[in-house]
Short mmCIF file of C-alpha atoms in Angstrom, two decimals:
data_model
loop_
_atom_site.label_atom_id
_atom_site.label_comp_id
_atom_site.label_asym_id
_atom_site.label_seq_id
_atom_site.Cartn_x
_atom_site.Cartn_y
_atom_site.Cartn_z
CA UNK A 65 -18.18 -31.97 20.80
CA UNK A 66 -18.67 -31.05 24.47
CA UNK A 67 -16.71 -33.24 26.86
CA UNK A 68 -17.79 -34.07 30.40
CA UNK A 69 -14.60 -34.47 32.41
CA UNK A 70 -16.16 -34.43 35.89
CA UNK A 71 -15.12 -38.03 36.53
CA UNK A 72 -11.48 -36.91 36.46
CA UNK A 73 -12.08 -34.94 39.68
CA UNK A 74 -13.11 -38.07 41.57
CA UNK A 75 -10.62 -39.72 43.96
CA UNK A 76 -8.23 -42.23 42.33
CA UNK A 77 -9.67 -45.74 42.37
CA UNK A 78 -7.72 -48.78 41.14
CA UNK A 79 -10.19 -51.49 42.09
CA UNK A 80 -10.70 -52.85 38.56
CA UNK A 81 -8.06 -54.66 36.49
CA UNK A 82 -8.16 -55.01 32.72
CA UNK A 83 -6.01 -56.27 29.84
CA UNK A 84 -4.92 -53.80 27.16
CA UNK A 85 -3.62 -55.35 23.92
CA UNK A 86 -1.92 -53.23 21.26
CA UNK A 87 -1.31 -54.59 17.77
CA UNK A 88 0.98 -52.52 15.53
CA UNK A 89 -0.42 -51.98 12.03
CA UNK A 90 2.69 -50.12 10.85
CA UNK A 91 6.31 -49.68 11.99
CA UNK A 92 6.51 -47.67 15.22
CA UNK A 93 8.90 -44.86 16.06
CA UNK A 94 8.44 -43.94 19.72
CA UNK A 95 10.74 -41.07 20.70
CA UNK A 96 10.59 -40.17 24.38
CA UNK A 97 13.04 -37.24 24.50
CA UNK A 98 13.78 -34.17 22.43
CA UNK A 99 15.68 -35.38 19.34
CA UNK A 100 18.78 -33.95 17.74
CA UNK A 101 19.74 -34.81 14.18
CA UNK A 102 18.69 -38.43 14.78
CA UNK A 103 15.31 -39.50 16.18
CA UNK A 104 16.30 -42.31 18.54
CA UNK A 105 13.30 -44.55 19.16
CA UNK A 106 12.63 -47.06 21.92
CA UNK A 107 10.98 -50.49 21.69
CA UNK A 108 8.29 -49.85 24.32
CA UNK A 109 5.84 -46.95 24.74
CA UNK A 110 6.21 -44.93 27.92
CA UNK A 111 3.28 -44.61 30.29
CA UNK A 112 2.75 -41.08 28.96
CA UNK A 113 2.48 -42.46 25.42
CA UNK A 114 -0.12 -44.97 26.57
CA UNK A 115 -2.08 -42.21 28.31
CA UNK A 116 -1.86 -40.04 25.20
CA UNK A 117 -3.09 -42.91 23.05
CA UNK A 118 -6.10 -43.39 25.33
CA UNK A 119 -6.79 -39.65 25.39
CA UNK A 120 -6.89 -39.63 21.58
CA UNK A 121 -9.39 -42.49 21.62
CA UNK A 122 -11.52 -40.58 24.16
CA UNK A 123 -11.33 -37.39 22.09
CA UNK A 124 -9.61 -35.43 24.87
CA UNK A 125 -7.88 -32.92 22.57
CA UNK A 126 -7.03 -30.22 25.07
CA UNK A 127 -3.98 -28.03 24.68
CA UNK A 128 -1.81 -26.38 27.29
CA UNK A 129 -0.24 -23.95 24.83
CA UNK A 130 -3.36 -22.06 23.81
CA UNK A 131 -6.15 -22.02 26.39
CA UNK A 132 -4.40 -23.75 29.33
CA UNK A 133 -7.39 -26.08 29.83
CA UNK A 134 -5.15 -29.12 30.25
CA UNK A 135 -2.83 -27.45 32.75
CA UNK A 136 -5.75 -26.12 34.78
CA UNK A 137 -7.45 -29.52 34.98
CA UNK A 138 -4.26 -31.42 35.87
CA UNK A 139 -3.38 -28.88 38.57
CA UNK A 140 -6.91 -29.00 39.98
CA UNK A 141 -6.90 -32.79 40.25
CA UNK A 142 -3.40 -32.92 41.76
CA UNK A 143 -4.22 -30.28 44.38
CA UNK A 144 -7.57 -31.81 45.28
CA UNK A 145 -6.14 -35.27 45.93
CA UNK A 146 -2.59 -34.17 46.91
CA UNK A 147 -0.95 -36.03 44.01
CA UNK A 148 2.34 -35.29 42.31
CA UNK A 149 2.19 -34.44 38.61
CA UNK A 150 4.35 -36.62 36.33
CA UNK A 151 5.61 -35.02 33.11
CA UNK A 152 7.36 -36.68 30.17
CA UNK A 153 10.76 -35.58 28.86
CA UNK A 154 9.03 -33.63 26.08
CA UNK A 155 6.72 -31.80 28.52
CA UNK A 156 3.50 -33.83 28.17
CA UNK A 157 1.31 -34.42 31.23
CA UNK A 158 -1.83 -36.54 31.19
CA UNK A 159 -4.74 -36.23 33.58
CA UNK A 160 -5.25 -39.99 33.17
CA UNK A 161 -2.05 -40.55 35.17
CA UNK A 162 -4.13 -40.08 38.34
CA UNK A 163 -6.73 -42.68 37.34
CA UNK A 164 -4.96 -45.39 35.32
CA UNK A 165 -1.76 -47.22 36.23
CA UNK A 166 0.15 -49.94 34.42
CA UNK A 167 0.89 -52.91 36.66
CA UNK A 168 2.14 -55.61 34.25
CA UNK A 169 3.85 -55.45 30.85
CA UNK A 170 4.46 -58.14 28.22
CA UNK A 171 6.57 -56.99 25.28
CA UNK A 172 6.99 -58.68 21.88
CA UNK A 173 10.22 -59.38 20.03
CA UNK A 174 11.30 -56.57 17.69
CA UNK A 175 12.95 -55.83 14.38
CA UNK A 176 14.80 -52.50 14.32
CA UNK A 177 15.81 -50.37 11.35
CA UNK A 178 16.58 -46.74 10.46
CA UNK A 179 14.86 -44.76 7.72
CA UNK A 180 14.38 -41.19 6.59
CA UNK A 181 11.32 -39.39 7.92
CA UNK A 182 9.72 -36.23 6.52
CA UNK A 183 10.24 -33.68 9.28
CA UNK A 184 8.35 -30.39 9.05
CA UNK A 185 10.78 -27.49 9.47
CA UNK A 186 10.33 -23.72 9.54
CA UNK A 187 12.83 -20.87 9.31
CA UNK A 188 12.67 -17.19 8.47
CA UNK A 189 15.70 -17.03 6.21
CA UNK A 190 17.18 -18.57 3.06
CA UNK A 191 16.95 -22.10 4.53
CA UNK A 192 13.17 -21.95 4.23
CA UNK A 193 13.34 -20.79 0.61
CA UNK A 194 15.89 -23.46 -0.33
CA UNK A 195 14.05 -26.23 1.54
CA UNK A 196 10.54 -25.81 0.14
CA UNK A 197 9.41 -27.62 -3.01
CA UNK A 198 6.45 -25.28 -3.62
CA UNK A 199 5.90 -21.55 -3.85
CA UNK A 200 3.50 -18.92 -5.15
CA UNK A 201 3.91 -18.01 -8.83
CA UNK A 202 4.50 -14.37 -7.81
CA UNK A 203 7.87 -15.40 -6.37
CA UNK A 204 9.11 -16.69 -9.73
CA UNK A 205 10.52 -13.38 -11.08
CA UNK A 206 12.66 -12.92 -7.97
CA UNK A 207 13.79 -16.56 -7.94
CA UNK A 208 14.71 -16.27 -11.63
CA UNK A 209 16.76 -13.17 -10.94
CA UNK A 210 14.62 -10.66 -12.87
CA UNK A 211 15.73 -7.21 -11.73
CA UNK A 212 12.58 -5.21 -12.37
CA UNK A 213 11.93 -3.27 -9.17
CA UNK A 214 8.18 -3.94 -9.02
CA UNK A 215 8.76 -7.71 -9.15
CA UNK A 216 11.79 -8.05 -6.92
CA UNK A 217 11.10 -9.09 -3.30
CA UNK A 218 13.43 -9.04 -0.33
CA UNK A 219 14.03 -12.24 1.61
CA UNK A 220 11.41 -11.54 4.30
CA UNK A 221 8.72 -10.75 1.73
CA UNK A 222 9.72 -13.72 -0.40
CA UNK A 223 9.14 -16.21 2.43
CA UNK A 224 5.50 -15.10 2.50
CA UNK A 225 5.05 -16.79 -0.88
CA UNK A 226 6.15 -20.18 0.47
CA UNK A 227 4.28 -22.76 2.63
CA UNK A 228 4.55 -22.20 6.38
CA UNK A 229 6.54 -25.42 6.73
CA UNK A 230 8.81 -27.33 4.42
CA UNK A 231 9.90 -30.98 4.44
CA UNK A 232 13.37 -31.88 5.69
CA UNK A 233 14.45 -35.56 5.44
CA UNK A 234 15.57 -36.66 8.91
CA UNK A 235 17.01 -40.01 10.03
CA UNK A 236 14.69 -41.81 12.43
CA UNK A 237 14.66 -45.21 14.10
CA UNK A 238 11.75 -47.64 13.76
CA UNK A 239 10.67 -50.87 15.42
CA UNK A 240 8.46 -53.56 13.89
CA UNK A 241 6.88 -55.63 16.71
CA UNK A 242 6.66 -59.36 15.93
CA UNK A 243 3.69 -59.70 18.26
CA UNK A 244 1.37 -57.67 20.49
CA UNK A 245 2.05 -55.40 23.42
CA UNK A 246 0.06 -56.62 26.42
CA UNK A 247 -0.57 -54.64 29.59
CA UNK A 248 -2.57 -55.05 32.77
CA UNK A 249 -4.19 -51.77 33.75
CA UNK A 250 -5.64 -50.83 37.11
CA UNK A 251 -8.41 -48.22 37.16
CA UNK A 252 -11.93 -47.44 38.39
CA UNK A 253 -15.08 -49.23 37.27
CA UNK A 254 -16.29 -46.06 35.54
CA UNK A 255 -13.10 -45.56 33.50
CA UNK A 256 -12.85 -49.29 32.77
CA UNK A 257 -16.35 -49.19 31.27
CA UNK A 258 -15.38 -46.10 29.26
CA UNK A 259 -12.29 -47.91 27.96
CA UNK A 260 -14.37 -50.88 26.80
CA UNK A 261 -16.93 -48.68 25.04
CA UNK A 262 -14.52 -46.19 23.48
CA UNK A 263 -11.81 -48.54 22.22
CA UNK A 264 -14.42 -50.45 20.24
CA UNK A 265 -15.17 -47.22 18.36
CA UNK A 266 -12.48 -44.57 19.05
CA UNK A 267 -13.45 -40.93 18.62
CA UNK A 268 -10.08 -40.20 16.99
CA UNK A 269 -7.44 -42.45 15.38
CA UNK A 270 -5.13 -44.22 17.84
CA UNK A 271 -1.38 -44.32 17.28
CA UNK A 272 1.93 -44.59 19.12
CA UNK A 273 4.95 -42.37 18.52
CA UNK A 274 4.55 -40.52 15.24
CA UNK A 275 1.05 -40.12 13.80
CA UNK A 276 1.81 -42.75 11.14
CA UNK A 277 2.40 -45.38 13.86
CA UNK A 278 -1.06 -46.87 13.42
CA UNK A 279 -2.25 -49.46 15.91
CA UNK A 280 -5.27 -51.54 16.83
CA UNK A 281 -6.22 -51.55 20.53
CA UNK A 282 -8.50 -53.84 22.53
CA UNK A 283 -9.38 -53.82 26.23
CA UNK A 284 -11.26 -56.25 28.45
CA UNK A 285 -11.74 -56.57 32.19
CA UNK A 286 -10.02 -59.39 34.05
#
């Protein structure tokens, strides 16, 4: 799908106010900083998480790692309108930060708990071999200790017969909202109209935190 992002180059305009309501359909784990052994979550999404959620709904799947499209666009907008770029603790920047701002927040009560989450891990040594549940049948002779030269693989070759990633159980915090998140957004008439149209039928699934933090989102002008 070809995206027309010309409206992002227009001057910031916050003349329209609207109400964004987020209803959690599953427990949410919103981690705003690089985790260690424990994924510490927070009860409220950051502005960057809200922007990312909206970008998913719009279908704005641009990457900065591969083709630099996102970085180029953000830099172009910031230079054109002399705006400072805001970046999250995990390195995410949204071009919607120049066109949408959150003015009011109403947060629900929460229930918090910890659980184990299936983290995808990748190594190039024995940890990968020991951590993976699946492997190619051609690795079986080596794993069973058969010493025939034509069947024995060294560690580097052996990893090639395993999935690229393996699952590592990791402790992670979760929140269950007992109500809805409610926000007042300020934006332009054009983006407000796009929010109304897109959130009724999102181009991609909307979520907060991990991709299993499913939500339902509505937006209306005030």
